[in-house]
Amino acid sequence: MHSLMTDDEPGLLALPGTGSPRKLTRRDFLRATGMAGGGLMLAIGLPFEGGGRPVRAQQAQTKAPYPPAAFVRIGADDSVTVTINRLEFGQGVFTSMAMLVAEELDADWNKVRAQHAPAAAIYANPKLGIQTTGGSDSIASSWTQYRTIGATARLMLIEAAAQQWGVGRDRLDTRGSQVIEIGGQKRRASYGSLAEAAMKLPVPARAGVKADPRDFEIIGKPTRRLDSREKVSGAAEFSIDKKLPGLQVAVVARPPVFGGKVAKLDDSKAKAVRGVKAVLLVQVERGSGLAVIADGYWPALKGREALDIEWELPGGVTSGDQLAQYRQLALEPGLPARRDGDPGALAAAAKKIEAEFAFPYLAHAAMEPLSCTVNLQADRMTVWCGSQFQTGDQVLAAAAAELKLEQVEIVTTYAGGAFGRRANPTADYVVEAVRVAREMKKASIDGPVKVIWSREDDMKGGYYR
């Protein structure tokens, strides 16, 4: 059972990069969403309180406003494409989050598709206020958001049919991507045939979702994954698959410890490898390294292996030093997380069991090694990667390229696992690729570049869990 729309107030849209919702005209809406006719593209505005202050989502843990926008496209062919604001890296959000929209939209699941969202404020995690994927919270934090989007789209399609047929909305229902007249002439109209008219209607200020889980037809049911076919067939594009005209490939030699620098270099053998175009000094995470630029991964890798490098390494904390420090810290009083029971009784217990657990840093070891492709131009840059933290990656990539945020586009591709490795506070693998692209420009080497980490690179250095 759905609740029908009760108000027809203007919609609200948070424009990319602003995070601030404002009222918009139809012209503003078309310009912001890039629509040029055909299909339905929705910028869904969630309810606002008096004074223009966004209502906080039930799941919100902070005072940050609930971002009011997400998008659904209904094509003339009845296809329903749901834009997913998370990274699909095997956990199934392309399917599960699309299910939330399709359920409330009463869509034919066989016609539902999914795509990654671009990096923009409107696609922030409703609970965290940033665009990221992690903590197994995609459904928990977007349960209300994405269902509301589907319900709102449904109301707009019903309104479009009501106006075309000259009947009240209470005489219309939906199922299987169709609006159906109850009684009367018992007319039917596909979503695709109504989408363009629905797009021109005001966005409802409120939309009810199904109140009883027993009414669910998609949520909670065995459902085929939307990404299975293209992954099984090999058609799915992962970050490491990216191909572009004139693409160069880079493999980076990094110092064995953070803070290391290139002290002495003989790159003659590397440059002699067929396919290698240049060896460039580049800034890496907390140090300096060397990027071998080639026309493919294999020559770049063989070129790196042929480098003769002497590193200047700083003194620092060894693994043994760190373990000893941790042992000492474990003996000191910590901050209490909870206070239950009687600590005195525990201290007086006749029998005590003590155990020590020690384990090393562990690499995330995702199936797909890290890679990032950068197309850097004078006034804009496009970055392709399996981004797990679009907000941070876009900000830090822009800073590394010395560009404004709006000049940097992050294109999220599929990723073969991540476990947090593709979401870190320095965006190390993204920033490094941008720096390689800048050094290529300085060396007059044209074309975009894809920086690929070998599995050994990621296992030996970087961020661990």
Coordinates of C-alpha atoms in Angstrom, one line a residue:
M1 CA 0.0 0.0 0.0
H2 CA 1.3 3.4 -1.0
S3 CA 0.5 6.8 0.5
L4 CA -0.5 9.3 -2.2
M5 CA 1.1 12.8 -2.6
T6 CA -0.5 15.5 -0.4
D7 CA 1.4 18.6 -1.5
D8 CA 2.7 19.9 -4.9
E9 CA 5.4 22.2 -3.6
P10 CA 8.5 23.2 -5.7
G11 CA 11.3 20.6 -5.7
L12 CA 14.7 21.2 -4.2
L13 CA 18.0 20.4 -5.6
A14 CA 21.5 20.6 -4.2
L15 CA 23.8 21.6 -7.1
P16 CA 27.1 19.7 -7.3
G17 CA 29.8 21.2 -5.2
T18 CA 27.4 23.3 -3.1
G19 CA 25.6 21.0 -0.9
S20 CA 23.0 23.7 -0.4
P21 CA 19.4 23.0 -1.4
R22 CA 17.4 25.7 -3.2
K23 CA 14.2 26.1 -5.0
L24 CA 14.5 25.6 -8.8
T25 CA 12.6 26.4 -11.9
R26 CA 12.0 23.9 -14.6
R27 CA 14.8 25.6 -16.6
D28 CA 17.2 25.3 -13.7
F29 CA 16.2 21.7 -13.2
L30 CA 16.9 20.8 -16.9
R31 CA 20.2 22.7 -16.8
A32 CA 21.4 21.1 -13.6
T33 CA 20.5 17.5 -14.6
G34 CA 21.6 17.8 -18.2
M35 CA 18.3 16.7 -19.6
A36 CA 17.4 17.6 -23.1
G37 CA 14.1 15.8 -23.5
G38 CA 13.2 12.1 -23.5
G39 CA 13.0 10.1 -20.3
L40 CA 12.5 11.1 -16.7
M41 CA 15.4 12.4 -14.6
L42 CA 14.4 13.1 -11.0
A43 CA 16.1 15.4 -8.5
I44 CA 14.2 14.3 -5.4
G45 CA 13.7 16.8 -2.6
L46 CA 13.0 15.4 0.8
P47 CA 10.7 17.2 3.3
F48 CA 11.9 20.5 4.7
E49 CA 10.9 22.1 8.0
G50 CA 10.0 25.8 8.4
G51 CA 12.8 28.3 7.6
G52 CA 14.2 26.2 4.9
R53 CA 16.1 23.8 7.2
P54 CA 16.4 20.2 5.9
V55 CA 14.8 17.5 8.1
R56 CA 17.4 15.2 9.4
A57 CA 17.2 11.6 8.3
Q58 CA 16.3 9.1 11.0
Q59 CA 19.7 7.4 10.5
A60 CA 21.7 10.6 10.8
Q61 CA 24.2 10.5 13.6
T62 CA 25.3 14.2 13.2
K63 CA 23.7 17.6 12.8
A64 CA 24.5 17.6 9.1
P65 CA 21.5 18.1 6.8
Y66 CA 20.1 15.1 4.9
P67 CA 21.3 15.6 1.3
P68 CA 18.1 16.1 -0.7
A69 CA 19.0 14.7 -4.1
A70 CA 19.4 11.4 -5.9
F71 CA 18.5 10.5 -9.5
V72 CA 16.4 8.0 -11.4
R73 CA 16.1 7.9 -15.2
I74 CA 13.1 6.3 -16.9
G75 CA 13.7 5.8 -20.6
A76 CA 11.2 5.7 -23.4
D77 CA 12.0 2.0 -23.7
D78 CA 10.6 1.6 -20.1
S79 CA 14.2 1.0 -18.7
V80 CA 14.7 2.3 -15.2
T81 CA 18.3 3.4 -14.5
V82 CA 19.1 4.0 -10.8
T83 CA 22.2 6.1 -10.0
I84 CA 24.0 4.5 -7.1
N85 CA 26.0 6.8 -4.8
R86 CA 28.3 4.0 -3.5
L87 CA 31.1 1.9 -5.1
E88 CA 30.1 -1.5 -6.4
F89 CA 33.1 -3.6 -5.5
G90 CA 31.5 -7.0 -5.2
Q91 CA 29.2 -6.4 -2.2
G92 CA 26.1 -6.0 -4.4
V93 CA 25.0 -2.3 -3.9
F94 CA 24.1 -2.0 -7.6
T95 CA 21.4 -4.6 -6.9
S96 CA 20.4 -3.9 -3.3
M97 CA 20.0 -0.1 -3.6
A98 CA 18.3 -0.4 -7.0
M99 CA 15.9 -2.8 -5.3
L100 CA 14.9 0.0 -2.8
V101 CA 13.9 2.3 -5.7
A102 CA 12.3 -0.4 -7.8
E103 CA 10.1 -1.6 -4.9
E104 CA 8.5 1.8 -4.2
L105 CA 8.4 2.6 -7.9
D106 CA 6.6 -0.7 -8.7
A107 CA 9.0 -1.2 -11.5
D108 CA 9.5 -4.3 -13.6
W109 CA 12.7 -5.7 -12.2
N110 CA 13.7 -7.0 -15.6
K111 CA 13.9 -3.4 -16.9
V112 CA 16.0 -2.0 -14.0
R113 CA 19.6 -1.0 -14.5
A114 CA 22.2 0.7 -12.3
Q115 CA 25.1 3.1 -12.8
H116 CA 27.7 4.8 -10.5
A117 CA 27.1 8.3 -9.5
P118 CA 29.6 11.0 -10.3
A119 CA 31.4 12.8 -7.5
A120 CA 29.1 15.5 -6.2
A121 CA 27.7 16.8 -2.9
I122 CA 24.2 15.5 -3.8
Y123 CA 25.4 12.0 -3.7
A124 CA 26.9 12.1 -0.2
N125 CA 26.2 9.3 2.3
P126 CA 23.1 10.6 4.2
K127 CA 24.6 9.5 7.5
L128 CA 28.2 10.7 7.0
G129 CA 27.7 13.8 4.8
I130 CA 30.5 12.6 2.4
Q131 CA 30.4 10.4 -0.6
T132 CA 32.0 7.2 0.5
T133 CA 31.4 3.4 0.8
G134 CA 32.2 1.5 3.9
G135 CA 31.1 0.2 7.3
S136 CA 28.5 -2.0 5.7
D137 CA 26.0 0.8 6.0
S138 CA 24.8 1.4 2.4
I139 CA 21.3 0.0 3.0
A140 CA 21.1 1.2 6.6
S141 CA 21.9 4.8 5.7
S142 CA 19.9 5.0 2.4
W143 CA 16.9 2.8 3.3
T144 CA 14.6 5.9 3.6
Q145 CA 16.4 8.0 1.0
Y146 CA 16.3 5.5 -1.9
R147 CA 12.8 4.3 -1.1
T148 CA 11.5 7.9 -1.0
I149 CA 13.1 8.5 -4.4
G150 CA 11.2 5.5 -5.9
A151 CA 7.9 6.5 -4.2
T152 CA 8.3 10.1 -5.5
A153 CA 8.9 9.0 -9.1
R154 CA 5.8 6.8 -8.9
L155 CA 3.6 9.7 -7.8
M156 CA 4.9 11.8 -10.7
L157 CA 4.0 9.1 -13.1
I158 CA 0.6 8.7 -11.6
E159 CA 0.0 12.5 -11.9
A160 CA 1.1 12.4 -15.5
A161 CA -1.4 9.7 -16.3
A162 CA -4.2 11.4 -14.3
Q163 CA -3.7 14.6 -16.3
Q164 CA -3.7 12.8 -19.7
W165 CA -6.8 10.7 -18.9
G166 CA -8.6 13.4 -17.0
V167 CA -9.2 11.3 -13.9
G168 CA -8.4 11.6 -10.2
R169 CA -5.2 10.1 -8.8
D170 CA -7.2 8.0 -6.4
R171 CA -8.5 6.0 -9.4
L172 CA -4.9 5.0 -10.5
D173 CA -2.5 2.4 -9.2
T174 CA 0.8 1.0 -10.5
R175 CA 2.5 -2.3 -11.0
G176 CA 5.1 -3.8 -13.4
S177 CA 6.2 -0.4 -14.7
Q178 CA 2.7 0.6 -15.7
V179 CA 0.1 3.0 -14.4
I180 CA -3.3 1.3 -14.3
E181 CA -6.8 2.8 -14.1
I182 CA -8.9 1.1 -11.5
G183 CA -12.5 0.8 -12.9
G184 CA -13.7 3.1 -15.6
Q185 CA -12.0 2.4 -18.9
K186 CA -9.3 0.3 -17.2
R187 CA -6.6 2.1 -19.2
R188 CA -2.9 1.3 -18.9
A189 CA 0.2 3.3 -19.7
S190 CA 3.8 2.2 -19.5
Y191 CA 6.3 4.3 -17.5
G192 CA 8.3 5.0 -20.7
S193 CA 5.3 6.6 -22.4
L194 CA 4.6 8.8 -19.3
A195 CA 8.2 9.7 -18.4
E196 CA 8.6 12.8 -20.5
A197 CA 5.3 14.3 -19.3
A198 CA 6.1 13.3 -15.7
M199 CA 9.5 15.1 -16.0
K200 CA 7.7 18.4 -16.5
L201 CA 5.6 18.2 -13.3
P202 CA 6.6 19.7 -10.0
V203 CA 8.4 17.4 -7.7
P204 CA 6.2 16.3 -4.8
A205 CA 7.3 17.6 -1.4
R206 CA 6.4 14.4 0.3
A207 CA 5.8 10.8 -0.7
G208 CA 4.8 7.9 1.4
V209 CA 6.5 4.5 1.2
K210 CA 5.1 1.1 1.8
A211 CA 4.3 0.7 5.5
D212 CA 4.0 -3.0 5.7
P213 CA 6.9 -5.3 4.6
R214 CA 4.3 -7.9 3.6
D215 CA 3.6 -5.6 0.6
F216 CA 7.1 -5.9 -0.6
E217 CA 7.5 -7.6 -4.0
I218 CA 11.2 -7.1 -4.6
I219 CA 12.8 -6.3 -1.2
G220 CA 13.5 -9.4 0.7
K221 CA 13.0 -11.7 -2.2
P222 CA 15.7 -13.7 -4.1
T223 CA 16.8 -11.3 -6.9
R224 CA 19.2 -11.6 -9.7
R225 CA 22.2 -9.3 -9.5
L226 CA 22.2 -6.5 -12.0
D227 CA 26.0 -6.7 -12.6
S228 CA 26.3 -10.4 -13.0
R229 CA 25.9 -10.7 -16.8
E230 CA 28.5 -8.1 -17.7
K231 CA 31.0 -9.4 -15.2
V232 CA 30.6 -13.0 -16.3
S233 CA 30.9 -12.0 -20.0
G234 CA 33.9 -9.8 -19.4
A235 CA 32.1 -6.6 -20.5
A236 CA 32.3 -4.9 -17.1
E237 CA 34.9 -2.2 -17.0
F238 CA 37.1 -2.2 -13.9
S239 CA 39.6 0.5 -13.1
I240 CA 42.5 -1.6 -14.5
D241 CA 40.6 -2.1 -17.8
K242 CA 40.4 1.5 -18.7
K243 CA 41.5 2.3 -22.3
L244 CA 41.7 5.7 -23.9
P245 CA 43.3 6.9 -27.2
G246 CA 47.0 7.6 -26.6
L247 CA 47.0 6.1 -23.2
Q248 CA 50.3 5.7 -21.5
V249 CA 51.0 3.3 -18.6
A250 CA 53.1 4.0 -15.6
V251 CA 54.7 1.9 -13.0
V252 CA 56.3 3.7 -10.0
A253 CA 59.4 2.7 -8.1
R254 CA 58.7 3.8 -4.5
P255 CA 61.2 4.0 -1.6
P256 CA 61.2 1.0 0.8
V257 CA 60.1 3.2 3.7
F258 CA 58.1 6.4 4.1
G259 CA 60.2 9.5 3.8
G260 CA 62.7 7.9 1.5
K261 CA 64.2 9.8 -1.4
V262 CA 66.1 9.0 -4.6
A263 CA 69.7 9.7 -3.9
K264 CA 71.4 8.3 -7.0
L265 CA 70.0 6.9 -10.3
D266 CA 71.1 5.1 -13.4
D267 CA 68.1 4.7 -15.7
S268 CA 70.0 3.8 -18.9
K269 CA 69.0 0.2 -18.8
A270 CA 65.4 1.1 -18.1
K271 CA 65.2 3.5 -21.1
A272 CA 66.7 0.7 -23.3
V273 CA 63.6 -1.5 -22.7
R274 CA 61.4 -1.4 -25.8
G275 CA 58.3 0.6 -25.2
V276 CA 59.7 2.7 -22.4
K277 CA 59.3 6.4 -23.1
A278 CA 60.7 8.1 -20.0
V279 CA 61.7 7.8 -16.4
L280 CA 60.4 10.7 -14.3
L281 CA 61.1 11.8 -10.8
V282 CA 57.7 12.0 -9.0
Q283 CA 56.5 12.8 -5.5
V284 CA 55.0 9.8 -3.8
E285 CA 53.4 9.3 -0.4
R286 CA 55.8 10.9 2.0
G287 CA 58.8 10.7 -0.2
S288 CA 60.1 10.7 -3.8
G289 CA 60.0 7.9 -6.4
L290 CA 60.4 7.2 -10.1
A291 CA 57.7 6.7 -12.7
V292 CA 58.5 4.6 -15.7
I293 CA 56.3 5.7 -18.6
A294 CA 55.7 3.2 -21.3
D295 CA 53.2 2.1 -23.9
G296 CA 52.0 -0.8 -21.8
Y297 CA 52.2 -2.4 -18.4
W298 CA 54.8 -5.0 -19.2
P299 CA 57.5 -2.7 -20.6
A300 CA 56.8 -0.3 -17.7
L301 CA 57.3 -3.1 -15.2
K302 CA 60.4 -4.4 -16.9
G303 CA 61.7 -0.9 -17.1
R304 CA 61.3 -0.4 -13.4
E305 CA 63.1 -3.7 -12.7
A306 CA 66.0 -2.4 -14.8
L307 CA 66.4 0.8 -12.7
D308 CA 69.6 1.2 -10.6
I309 CA 68.5 3.3 -7.6
E310 CA 70.2 4.3 -4.4
W311 CA 67.8 5.5 -1.8
E312 CA 68.3 8.0 1.0
L313 CA 66.4 6.6 3.9
P314 CA 65.5 8.4 7.1
G315 CA 65.9 6.8 10.5
G316 CA 62.6 5.7 11.9
V317 CA 60.7 3.4 14.0
T318 CA 61.1 -0.3 13.2
S319 CA 58.4 -3.0 13.5
G320 CA 60.2 -4.2 16.6
D321 CA 60.3 -0.7 18.2
Q322 CA 56.6 -0.3 17.4
L323 CA 55.6 -3.7 18.9
A324 CA 57.5 -2.8 22.1
Q325 CA 55.8 0.5 22.3
Y326 CA 52.4 -1.1 21.9
R327 CA 53.2 -3.7 24.6
Q328 CA 54.0 -0.8 27.0
L329 CA 50.9 1.1 26.1
A330 CA 48.8 -2.0 26.7
L331 CA 50.0 -2.0 30.4
E332 CA 48.8 1.5 31.0
P333 CA 45.2 2.5 31.9
G334 CA 43.0 3.2 28.9
L335 CA 39.9 5.3 28.4
P336 CA 36.7 3.4 29.6
A337 CA 34.3 2.4 26.9
R338 CA 31.6 1.1 29.3
R339 CA 31.2 0.7 33.0
D340 CA 29.3 -2.4 34.0
G341 CA 29.2 -4.4 37.2
D342 CA 31.6 -4.2 40.1
P343 CA 35.3 -3.8 39.1
G344 CA 36.3 -4.6 42.6
A345 CA 34.8 -8.0 42.5
L346 CA 36.7 -8.8 39.4
A347 CA 40.0 -7.7 41.0
A348 CA 39.3 -10.0 44.0
A349 CA 38.4 -13.0 41.8
A350 CA 40.1 -16.2 42.9
K351 CA 40.8 -17.3 39.3
K352 CA 42.0 -15.0 36.5
I353 CA 42.7 -15.8 32.9
E354 CA 45.2 -13.7 31.0
A355 CA 46.0 -13.9 27.3
E356 CA 48.0 -11.8 24.9
F357 CA 47.0 -11.5 21.2
A358 CA 49.6 -10.1 18.8
F359 CA 49.2 -9.8 15.1
P360 CA 50.9 -7.9 12.3
Y361 CA 49.6 -5.2 10.0
L362 CA 47.6 -7.0 7.3
A363 CA 47.4 -5.9 3.6
H364 CA 43.8 -5.5 2.3
A365 CA 44.8 -7.7 -0.6
A366 CA 41.9 -6.9 -2.8
M367 CA 41.5 -9.1 -5.9
E368 CA 42.1 -6.2 -8.3
P369 CA 45.4 -4.4 -7.7
L370 CA 45.2 -0.6 -7.4
S371 CA 45.1 1.5 -10.5
C372 CA 44.1 5.0 -11.5
T373 CA 43.8 6.7 -14.9
V374 CA 44.2 10.4 -15.3
N375 CA 43.5 12.7 -18.3
L376 CA 45.0 16.0 -17.3
Q377 CA 44.4 19.1 -19.4
A378 CA 45.1 22.7 -18.9
D379 CA 41.7 23.6 -17.4
R380 CA 40.1 20.3 -16.4
M381 CA 40.9 16.8 -15.4
T382 CA 39.1 13.4 -15.5
V383 CA 40.0 10.6 -13.2
W384 CA 38.9 7.0 -13.6
C385 CA 39.2 4.7 -10.6
G386 CA 37.3 2.3 -8.4
S387 CA 36.8 5.1 -5.9
Q388 CA 35.6 4.2 -2.4
F389 CA 35.9 7.8 -1.2
Q390 CA 34.8 10.1 -4.0
T391 CA 34.6 13.2 -1.8
G392 CA 38.2 12.9 -0.6
D393 CA 39.6 11.7 -3.9
Q394 CA 38.1 14.7 -5.8
V395 CA 39.3 17.2 -3.3
L396 CA 42.8 15.9 -3.1
A397 CA 43.1 15.2 -6.8
A398 CA 42.1 18.8 -7.5
A399 CA 44.7 20.1 -5.0
A400 CA 47.4 17.9 -6.6
A401 CA 46.6 19.2 -10.1
E402 CA 46.2 22.8 -8.8
L403 CA 42.7 22.9 -10.3
K404 CA 39.3 24.0 -8.8
L405 CA 37.1 21.3 -7.5
E406 CA 34.5 21.9 -10.3
Q407 CA 37.2 21.3 -12.9
V408 CA 37.8 17.7 -11.7
E409 CA 35.6 14.8 -12.6
I410 CA 35.8 11.5 -10.8
V411 CA 34.4 8.6 -12.8
T412 CA 33.8 5.6 -10.5
T413 CA 34.4 2.3 -12.2
Y414 CA 33.7 -1.2 -10.8
A415 CA 36.4 -2.3 -8.4
G416 CA 37.5 -5.9 -7.6
G417 CA 37.4 -5.5 -3.9
A418 CA 38.6 -2.8 -1.6
F419 CA 38.0 -3.5 2.1
G420 CA 39.0 0.1 2.9
R421 CA 42.2 0.2 0.8
R422 CA 40.5 2.5 -1.8
A423 CA 39.3 4.9 0.9
N424 CA 42.1 6.5 2.9
P425 CA 42.7 10.1 4.1
T426 CA 45.4 10.9 1.6
A427 CA 43.9 9.3 -1.5
D428 CA 47.5 8.0 -2.1
Y429 CA 47.0 6.0 -5.3
V430 CA 44.9 8.8 -6.9
V431 CA 47.1 11.7 -5.9
E432 CA 50.2 9.8 -7.1
A433 CA 48.6 9.2 -10.5
V434 CA 47.8 12.9 -10.8
R435 CA 51.4 13.8 -9.9
V436 CA 52.6 11.4 -12.6
A437 CA 50.3 13.1 -15.1
R438 CA 51.7 16.5 -14.2
E439 CA 55.3 15.3 -14.6
M440 CA 54.4 13.9 -18.0
K441 CA 53.1 17.3 -19.0
K442 CA 56.3 19.0 -17.9
A443 CA 58.2 16.4 -20.0
S444 CA 56.0 17.1 -23.0
I445 CA 54.6 13.5 -23.0
D446 CA 51.1 13.7 -24.4
G447 CA 48.1 11.5 -23.6
P448 CA 46.4 10.3 -20.5
V449 CA 48.2 8.0 -18.1
K450 CA 47.2 4.9 -16.1
V451 CA 49.3 4.1 -13.1
I452 CA 49.1 0.5 -12.1
W453 CA 50.4 -1.0 -8.8
S454 CA 51.6 -4.6 -8.9
R455 CA 50.2 -6.8 -6.2
E456 CA 53.7 -6.8 -4.7
D457 CA 53.6 -3.0 -4.6
D458 CA 50.4 -2.9 -2.5
M459 CA 51.5 -5.7 -0.2
K460 CA 54.9 -4.1 0.5
G461 CA 53.8 -0.5 1.1
G462 CA 50.7 1.7 1.6
Y463 CA 47.8 1.5 3.9
Y464 CA 47.1 -1.6 6.0
R465 CA 44.2 -2.7 8.0

